Every structure is written in C-alpha cells, then in structure tokens.
N, CA and C of each residue as an Amber inpcrd file, in Angstrom:
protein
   402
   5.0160000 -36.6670000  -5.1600000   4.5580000 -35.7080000  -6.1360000
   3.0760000 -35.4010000  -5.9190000   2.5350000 -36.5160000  -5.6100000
   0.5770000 -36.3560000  -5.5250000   0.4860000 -35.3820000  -4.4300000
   1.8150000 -35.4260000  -2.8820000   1.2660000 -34.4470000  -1.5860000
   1.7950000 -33.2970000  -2.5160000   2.3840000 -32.9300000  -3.1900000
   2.7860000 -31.5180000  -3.4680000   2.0980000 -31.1440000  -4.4010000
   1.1640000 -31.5630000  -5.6240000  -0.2170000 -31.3640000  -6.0990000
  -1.2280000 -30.4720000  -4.7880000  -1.5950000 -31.7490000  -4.2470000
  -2.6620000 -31.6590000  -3.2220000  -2.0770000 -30.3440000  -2.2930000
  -0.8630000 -30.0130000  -1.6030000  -0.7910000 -28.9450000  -1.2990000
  -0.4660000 -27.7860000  -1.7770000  -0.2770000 -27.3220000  -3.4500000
  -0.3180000 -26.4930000  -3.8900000  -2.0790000 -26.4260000  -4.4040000
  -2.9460000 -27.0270000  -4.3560000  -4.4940000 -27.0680000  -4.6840000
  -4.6570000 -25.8870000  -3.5910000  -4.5430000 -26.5970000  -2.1830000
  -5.5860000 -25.8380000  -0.7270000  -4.5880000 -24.7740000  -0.3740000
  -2.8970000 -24.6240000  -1.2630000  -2.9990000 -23.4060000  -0.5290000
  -3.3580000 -22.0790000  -1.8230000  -3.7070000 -22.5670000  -3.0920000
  -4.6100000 -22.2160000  -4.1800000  -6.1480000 -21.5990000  -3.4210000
  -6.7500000 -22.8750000  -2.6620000  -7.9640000 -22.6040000  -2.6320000
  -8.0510000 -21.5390000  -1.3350000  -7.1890000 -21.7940000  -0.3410000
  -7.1890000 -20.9460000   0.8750000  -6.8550000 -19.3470000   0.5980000
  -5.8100000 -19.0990000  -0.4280000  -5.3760000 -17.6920000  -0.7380000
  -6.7390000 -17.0370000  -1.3150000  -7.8900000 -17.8940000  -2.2090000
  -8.8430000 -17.3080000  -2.4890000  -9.8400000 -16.7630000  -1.6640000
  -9.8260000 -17.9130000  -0.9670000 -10.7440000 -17.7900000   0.1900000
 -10.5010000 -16.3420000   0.9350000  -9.3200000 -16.1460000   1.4660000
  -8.7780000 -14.9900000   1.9870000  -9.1600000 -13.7710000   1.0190000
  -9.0460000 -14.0090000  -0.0280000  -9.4960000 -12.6900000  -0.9500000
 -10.7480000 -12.6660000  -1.1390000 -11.5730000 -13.3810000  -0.9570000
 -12.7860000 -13.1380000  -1.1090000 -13.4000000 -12.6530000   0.5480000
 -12.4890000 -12.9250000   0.8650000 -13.1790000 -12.4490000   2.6670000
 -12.6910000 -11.1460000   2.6530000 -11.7680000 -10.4020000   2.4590000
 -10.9750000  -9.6750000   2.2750000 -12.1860000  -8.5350000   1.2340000
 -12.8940000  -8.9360000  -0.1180000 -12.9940000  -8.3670000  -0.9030000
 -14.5270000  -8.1970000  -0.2750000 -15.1780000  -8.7740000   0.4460000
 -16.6700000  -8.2900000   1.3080000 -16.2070000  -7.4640000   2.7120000
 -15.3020000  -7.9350000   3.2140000 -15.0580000  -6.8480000   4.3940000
 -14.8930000  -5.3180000   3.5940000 -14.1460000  -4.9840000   2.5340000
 -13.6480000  -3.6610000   2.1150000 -15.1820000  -3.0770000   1.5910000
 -15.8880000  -4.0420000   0.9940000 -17.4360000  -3.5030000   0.6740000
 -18.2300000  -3.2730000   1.9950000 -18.0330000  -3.9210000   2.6880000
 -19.2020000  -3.6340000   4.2880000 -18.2660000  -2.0180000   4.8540000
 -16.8910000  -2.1590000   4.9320000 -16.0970000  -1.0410000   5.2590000
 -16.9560000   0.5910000   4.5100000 -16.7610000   0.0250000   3.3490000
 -17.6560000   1.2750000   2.0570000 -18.8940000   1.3850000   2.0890000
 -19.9280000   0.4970000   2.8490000 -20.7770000   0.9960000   3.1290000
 -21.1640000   1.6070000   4.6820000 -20.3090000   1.4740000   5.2320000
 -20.5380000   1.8640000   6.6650000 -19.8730000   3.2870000   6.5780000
 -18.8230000   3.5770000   5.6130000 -18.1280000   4.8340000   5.4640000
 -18.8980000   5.9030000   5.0100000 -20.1690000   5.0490000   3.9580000
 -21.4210000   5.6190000   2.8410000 -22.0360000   6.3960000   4.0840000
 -22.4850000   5.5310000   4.8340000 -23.4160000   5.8980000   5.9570000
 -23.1270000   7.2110000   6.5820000 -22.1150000   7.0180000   7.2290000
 -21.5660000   8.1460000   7.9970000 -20.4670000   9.2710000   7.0700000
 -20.9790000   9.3090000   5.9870000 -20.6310000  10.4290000   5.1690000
 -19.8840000  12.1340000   5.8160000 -19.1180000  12.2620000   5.4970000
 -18.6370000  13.3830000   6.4060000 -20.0260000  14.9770000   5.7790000
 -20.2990000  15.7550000   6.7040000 -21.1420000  16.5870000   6.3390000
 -20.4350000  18.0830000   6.0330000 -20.6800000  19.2060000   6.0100000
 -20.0130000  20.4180000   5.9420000 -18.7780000  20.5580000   6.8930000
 -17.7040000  20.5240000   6.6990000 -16.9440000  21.1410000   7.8780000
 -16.5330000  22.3120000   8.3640000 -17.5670000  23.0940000   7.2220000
 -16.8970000  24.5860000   7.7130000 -17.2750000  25.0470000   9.1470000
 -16.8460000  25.8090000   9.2680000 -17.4230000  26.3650000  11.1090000
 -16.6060000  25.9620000  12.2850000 -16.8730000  26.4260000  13.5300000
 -16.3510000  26.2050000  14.4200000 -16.1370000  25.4120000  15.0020000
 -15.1610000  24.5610000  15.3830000 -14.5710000  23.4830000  15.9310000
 -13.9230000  23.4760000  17.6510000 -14.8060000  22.2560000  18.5110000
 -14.2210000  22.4510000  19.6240000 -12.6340000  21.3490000  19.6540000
 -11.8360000  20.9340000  20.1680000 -11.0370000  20.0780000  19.7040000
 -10.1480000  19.8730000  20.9720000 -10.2020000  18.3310000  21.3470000
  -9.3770000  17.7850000  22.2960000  -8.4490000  17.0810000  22.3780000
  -7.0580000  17.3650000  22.5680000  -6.2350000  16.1020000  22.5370000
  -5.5660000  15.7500000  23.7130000  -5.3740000  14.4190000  23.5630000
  -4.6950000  13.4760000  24.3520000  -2.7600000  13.4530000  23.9620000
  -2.1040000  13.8500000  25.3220000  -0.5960000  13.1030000  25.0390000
  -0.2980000  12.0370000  25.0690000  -0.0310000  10.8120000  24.1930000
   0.4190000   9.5570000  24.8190000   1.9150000   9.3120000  25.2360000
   2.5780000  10.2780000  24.3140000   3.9200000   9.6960000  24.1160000
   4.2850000  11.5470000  24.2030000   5.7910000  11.1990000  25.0960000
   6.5070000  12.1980000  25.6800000   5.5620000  13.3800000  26.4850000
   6.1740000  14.4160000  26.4010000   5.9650000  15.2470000  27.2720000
   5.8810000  17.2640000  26.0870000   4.7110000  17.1800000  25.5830000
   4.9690000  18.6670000  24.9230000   4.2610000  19.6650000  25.5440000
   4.6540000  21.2150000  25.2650000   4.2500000  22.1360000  25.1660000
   2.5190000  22.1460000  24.2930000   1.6730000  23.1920000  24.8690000
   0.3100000  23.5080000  24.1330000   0.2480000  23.5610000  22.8960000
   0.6600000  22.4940000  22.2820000   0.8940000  23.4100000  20.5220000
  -0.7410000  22.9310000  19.6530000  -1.2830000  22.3200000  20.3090000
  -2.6580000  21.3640000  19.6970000  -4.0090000  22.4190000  20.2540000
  -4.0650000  23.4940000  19.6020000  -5.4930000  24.7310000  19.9850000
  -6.6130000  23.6980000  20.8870000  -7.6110000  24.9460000  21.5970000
  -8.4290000  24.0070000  22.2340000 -10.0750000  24.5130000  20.9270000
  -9.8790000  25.0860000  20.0440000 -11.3640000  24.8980000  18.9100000
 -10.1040000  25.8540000  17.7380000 -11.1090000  25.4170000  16.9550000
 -10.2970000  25.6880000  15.5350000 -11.5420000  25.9790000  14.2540000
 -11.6070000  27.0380000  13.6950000 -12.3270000  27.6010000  12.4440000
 -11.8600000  26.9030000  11.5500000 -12.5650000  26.2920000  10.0830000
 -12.7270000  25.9230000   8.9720000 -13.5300000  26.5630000   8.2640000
 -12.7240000  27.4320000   7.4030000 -13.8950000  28.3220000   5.8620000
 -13.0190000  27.5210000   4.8040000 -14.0590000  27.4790000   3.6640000
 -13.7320000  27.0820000   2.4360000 -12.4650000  26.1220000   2.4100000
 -13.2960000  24.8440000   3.6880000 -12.8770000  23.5120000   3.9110000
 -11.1790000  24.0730000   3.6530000 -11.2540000  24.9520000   4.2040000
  -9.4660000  25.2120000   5.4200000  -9.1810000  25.6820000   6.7200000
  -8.2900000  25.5280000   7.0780000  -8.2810000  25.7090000   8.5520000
  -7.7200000  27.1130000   8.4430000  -9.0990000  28.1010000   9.1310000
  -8.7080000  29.4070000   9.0910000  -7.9370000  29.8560000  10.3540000
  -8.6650000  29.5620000  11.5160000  -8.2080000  29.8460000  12.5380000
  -8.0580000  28.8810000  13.7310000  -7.2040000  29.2460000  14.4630000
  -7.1000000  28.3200000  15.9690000  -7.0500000  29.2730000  17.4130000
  -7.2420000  28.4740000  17.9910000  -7.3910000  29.3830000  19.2880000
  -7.3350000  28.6210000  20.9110000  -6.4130000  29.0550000  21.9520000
  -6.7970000  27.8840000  23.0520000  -4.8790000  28.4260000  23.3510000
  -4.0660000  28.3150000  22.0320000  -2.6830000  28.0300000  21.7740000
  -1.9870000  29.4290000  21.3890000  -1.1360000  29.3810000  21.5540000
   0.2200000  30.6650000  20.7830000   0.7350000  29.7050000  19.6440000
  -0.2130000  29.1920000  18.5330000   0.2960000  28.9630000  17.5310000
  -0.3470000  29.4750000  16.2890000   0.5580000  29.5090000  15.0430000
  -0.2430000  29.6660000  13.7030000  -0.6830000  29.0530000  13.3270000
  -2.0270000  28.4070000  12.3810000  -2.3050000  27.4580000  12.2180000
  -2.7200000  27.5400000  10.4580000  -2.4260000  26.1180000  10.3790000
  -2.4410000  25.8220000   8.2980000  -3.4750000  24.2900000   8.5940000
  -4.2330000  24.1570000   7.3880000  -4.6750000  23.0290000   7.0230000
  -5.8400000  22.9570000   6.1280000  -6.5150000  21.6840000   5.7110000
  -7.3550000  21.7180000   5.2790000  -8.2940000  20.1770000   5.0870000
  -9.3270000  20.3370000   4.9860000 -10.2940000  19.1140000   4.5470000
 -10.6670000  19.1010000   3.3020000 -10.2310000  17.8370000   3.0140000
 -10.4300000  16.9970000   1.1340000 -12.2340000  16.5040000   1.6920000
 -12.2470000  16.3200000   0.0270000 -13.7190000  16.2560000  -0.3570000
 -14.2910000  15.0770000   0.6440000 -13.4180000  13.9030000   0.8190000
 -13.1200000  12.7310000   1.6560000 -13.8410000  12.2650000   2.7810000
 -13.3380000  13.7830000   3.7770000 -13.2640000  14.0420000   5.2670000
 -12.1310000  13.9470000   5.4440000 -10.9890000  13.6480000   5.2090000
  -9.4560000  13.6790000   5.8310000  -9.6940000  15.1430000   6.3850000
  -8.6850000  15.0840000   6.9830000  -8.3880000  16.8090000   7.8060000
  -6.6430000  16.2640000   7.9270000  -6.0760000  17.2880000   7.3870000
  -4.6740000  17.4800000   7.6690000  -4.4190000  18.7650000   7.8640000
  -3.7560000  19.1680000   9.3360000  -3.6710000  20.0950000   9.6560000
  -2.0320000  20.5550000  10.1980000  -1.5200000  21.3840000  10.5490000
  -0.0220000  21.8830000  11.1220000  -0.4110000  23.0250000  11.9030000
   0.2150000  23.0350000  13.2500000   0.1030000  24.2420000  14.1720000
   1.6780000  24.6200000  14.5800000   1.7260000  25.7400000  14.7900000
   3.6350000  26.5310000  14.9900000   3.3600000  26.9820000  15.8240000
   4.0300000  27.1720000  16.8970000   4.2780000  27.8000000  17.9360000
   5.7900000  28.7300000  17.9610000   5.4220000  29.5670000  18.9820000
   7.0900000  30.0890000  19.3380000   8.2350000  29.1220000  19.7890000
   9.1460000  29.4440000  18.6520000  10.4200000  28.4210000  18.5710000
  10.2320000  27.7610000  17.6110000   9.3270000  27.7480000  16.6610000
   9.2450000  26.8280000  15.3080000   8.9000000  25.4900000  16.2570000
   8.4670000  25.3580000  17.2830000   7.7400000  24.5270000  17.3030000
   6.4280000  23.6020000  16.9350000   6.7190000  22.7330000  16.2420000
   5.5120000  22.4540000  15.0130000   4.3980000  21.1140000  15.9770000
   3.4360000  20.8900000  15.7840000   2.4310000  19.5580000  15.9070000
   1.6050000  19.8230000  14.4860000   1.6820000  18.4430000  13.6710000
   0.7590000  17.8800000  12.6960000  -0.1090000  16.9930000  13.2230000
  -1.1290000  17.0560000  12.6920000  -2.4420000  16.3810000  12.8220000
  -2.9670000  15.5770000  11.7400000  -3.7010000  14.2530000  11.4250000
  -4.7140000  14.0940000  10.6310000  -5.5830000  13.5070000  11.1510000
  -6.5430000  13.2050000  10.3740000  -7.4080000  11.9160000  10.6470000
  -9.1210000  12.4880000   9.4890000  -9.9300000  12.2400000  10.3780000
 -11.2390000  11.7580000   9.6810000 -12.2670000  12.6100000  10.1230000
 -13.3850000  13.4830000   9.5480000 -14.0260000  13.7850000   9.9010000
 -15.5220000  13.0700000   8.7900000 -16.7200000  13.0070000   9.8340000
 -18.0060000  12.6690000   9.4610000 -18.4470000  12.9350000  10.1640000
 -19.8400000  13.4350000   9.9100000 -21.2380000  13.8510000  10.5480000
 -21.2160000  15.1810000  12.0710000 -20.1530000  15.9080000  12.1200000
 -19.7550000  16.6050000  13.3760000 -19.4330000  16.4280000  13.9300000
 -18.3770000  15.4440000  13.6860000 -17.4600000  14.9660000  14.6230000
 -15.7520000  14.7340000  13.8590000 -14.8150000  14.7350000  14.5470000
 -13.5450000  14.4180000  14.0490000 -12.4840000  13.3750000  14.9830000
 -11.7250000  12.9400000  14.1720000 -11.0570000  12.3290000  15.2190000
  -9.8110000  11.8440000  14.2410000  -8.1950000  11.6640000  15.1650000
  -7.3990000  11.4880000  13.9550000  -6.0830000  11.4720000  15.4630000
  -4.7580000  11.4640000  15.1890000  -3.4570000  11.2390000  15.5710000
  -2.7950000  12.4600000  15.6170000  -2.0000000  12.7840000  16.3130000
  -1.3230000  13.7590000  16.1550000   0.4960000  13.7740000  16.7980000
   1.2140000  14.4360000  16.0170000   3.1480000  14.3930000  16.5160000
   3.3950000  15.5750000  16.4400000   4.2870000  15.3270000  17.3990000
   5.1960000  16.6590000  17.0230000   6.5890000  16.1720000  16.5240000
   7.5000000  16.0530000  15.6280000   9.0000000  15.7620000  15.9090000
   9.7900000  16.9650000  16.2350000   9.5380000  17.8510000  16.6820000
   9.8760000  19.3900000  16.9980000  10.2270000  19.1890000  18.2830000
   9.2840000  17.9960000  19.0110000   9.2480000  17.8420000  20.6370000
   9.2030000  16.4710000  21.0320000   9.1630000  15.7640000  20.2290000
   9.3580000  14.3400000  20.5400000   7.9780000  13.7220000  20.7280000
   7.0770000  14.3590000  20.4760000   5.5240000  13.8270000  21.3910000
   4.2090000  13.3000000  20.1800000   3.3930000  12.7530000  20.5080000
   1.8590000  12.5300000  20.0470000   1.0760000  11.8270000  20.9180000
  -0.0130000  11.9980000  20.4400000  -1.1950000  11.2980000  20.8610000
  -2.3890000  10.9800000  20.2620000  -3.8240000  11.5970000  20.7230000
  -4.7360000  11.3990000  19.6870000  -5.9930000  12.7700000  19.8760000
  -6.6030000  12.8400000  18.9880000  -7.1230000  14.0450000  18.8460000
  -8.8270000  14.2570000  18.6070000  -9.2050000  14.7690000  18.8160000
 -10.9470000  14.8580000  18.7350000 -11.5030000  15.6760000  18.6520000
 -12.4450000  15.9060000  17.9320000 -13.3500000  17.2820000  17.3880000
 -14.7010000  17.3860000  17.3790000 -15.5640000  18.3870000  17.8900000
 -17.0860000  18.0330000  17.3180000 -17.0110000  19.9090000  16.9200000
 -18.0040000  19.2380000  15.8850000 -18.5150000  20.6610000  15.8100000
 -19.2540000  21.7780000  16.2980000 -19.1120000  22.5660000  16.4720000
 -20.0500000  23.7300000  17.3850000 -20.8490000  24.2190000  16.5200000
C-alpha cells in the first residue's frame, strides 16, 4: 500500500511538472509570436511552392494581390482565386483551375513574409508554400 501512495505522489508531482513546463513554453511561444507580429498584408505578393507529395498541375499562382486583407488577385496560373487574412496573420486561401481543379492553402503570415502547406484532393498532391511581399 505505502509503494502505491509513493507512486501515485511522483506521478502527481511529475504531471505538474510537465504542466508547468508546458505552461512557460506556450508564454515564450507568445512572446516570440508578439515579436514578429504580422504587419499589413495588403499588396502584392511574390509566392513559391514546393510539391512534396504526388504529381499536380500549376494550380498554386506564382504572386498573388491582397486588398482589404483578401485575396484579390492571382497570377503565374489559369486559376480563380478566393481567400483571405484574419486579424491573426493566418492566410487561408483556394485557387480553381480548369476542370474544377481546386489547391487550398494556409498558413502564417508576419513581417513580409508568409509561409504555410498546401493540397489539392482534386489531384492527389501538396507541399509547402512561401511568400514575401513585394
């Protein structure tokens, strides 16, 4: 009975431990996020992506316009393009091509720069994606 005391104590004291390590990493995270604050995103965007997985068609533009933190225009591609940036920096974006061929995008933008994941299930494919601002 005393070992099953004693090991419900340390794995008491260890789960804390973990939360308290846990609860300064998410504060150092929030201030490093503070730092690099995302800035205006409106304007012109150059934008590069990588295929990792399968094999798609151009559907990912090579620069892309943002007015009134939405994605106005794209260009590079034969697609339409929808999206927008939260107060955040997220960027979630969708590009169509001929054939209803679709690629979604998200990820993160701060300071003139972007960067985030991108799929298609239209084509089987993703990879990863990158932006600076012009």
């Amino acid at each position: 009975m005393r070992f099953w005391a004693i090991a419900v104590a340390a794995s008491l004291v260890a789960s804390g431990a973990v939360a308290k390590s846990y609860k300064h990493r998410k504060e150092g995270e929030q201030k490093i996020a503070a730092a690099a604050s995302p800035r205006d995103p409106n304007g012109s965007w150059a934008i590069e992506a990588t295929t990792r997985v399968g094999d798609c068609p151009a559907l990912i533009p090579t620069s892309l316009t943002v007015a009134d933190n939405k994605v106005a225009s794209a260009s590079g591609a034969s697609v339409s393009a929808w999206g927008y940036v939260d107060e955040d920096g997220n960027i979630v974006a969708r590009f169509t091509g001929q054939g209803e061929h679709v690629a979604r995008f998200h990820g993160l933008v701060r300071g003139g720069k972007a960067s985030g994941a991108w799929s298609s299930s239209t084509d089987m494919c993703g990879g990863a994606w990158r932006g600076e601002q012009q």
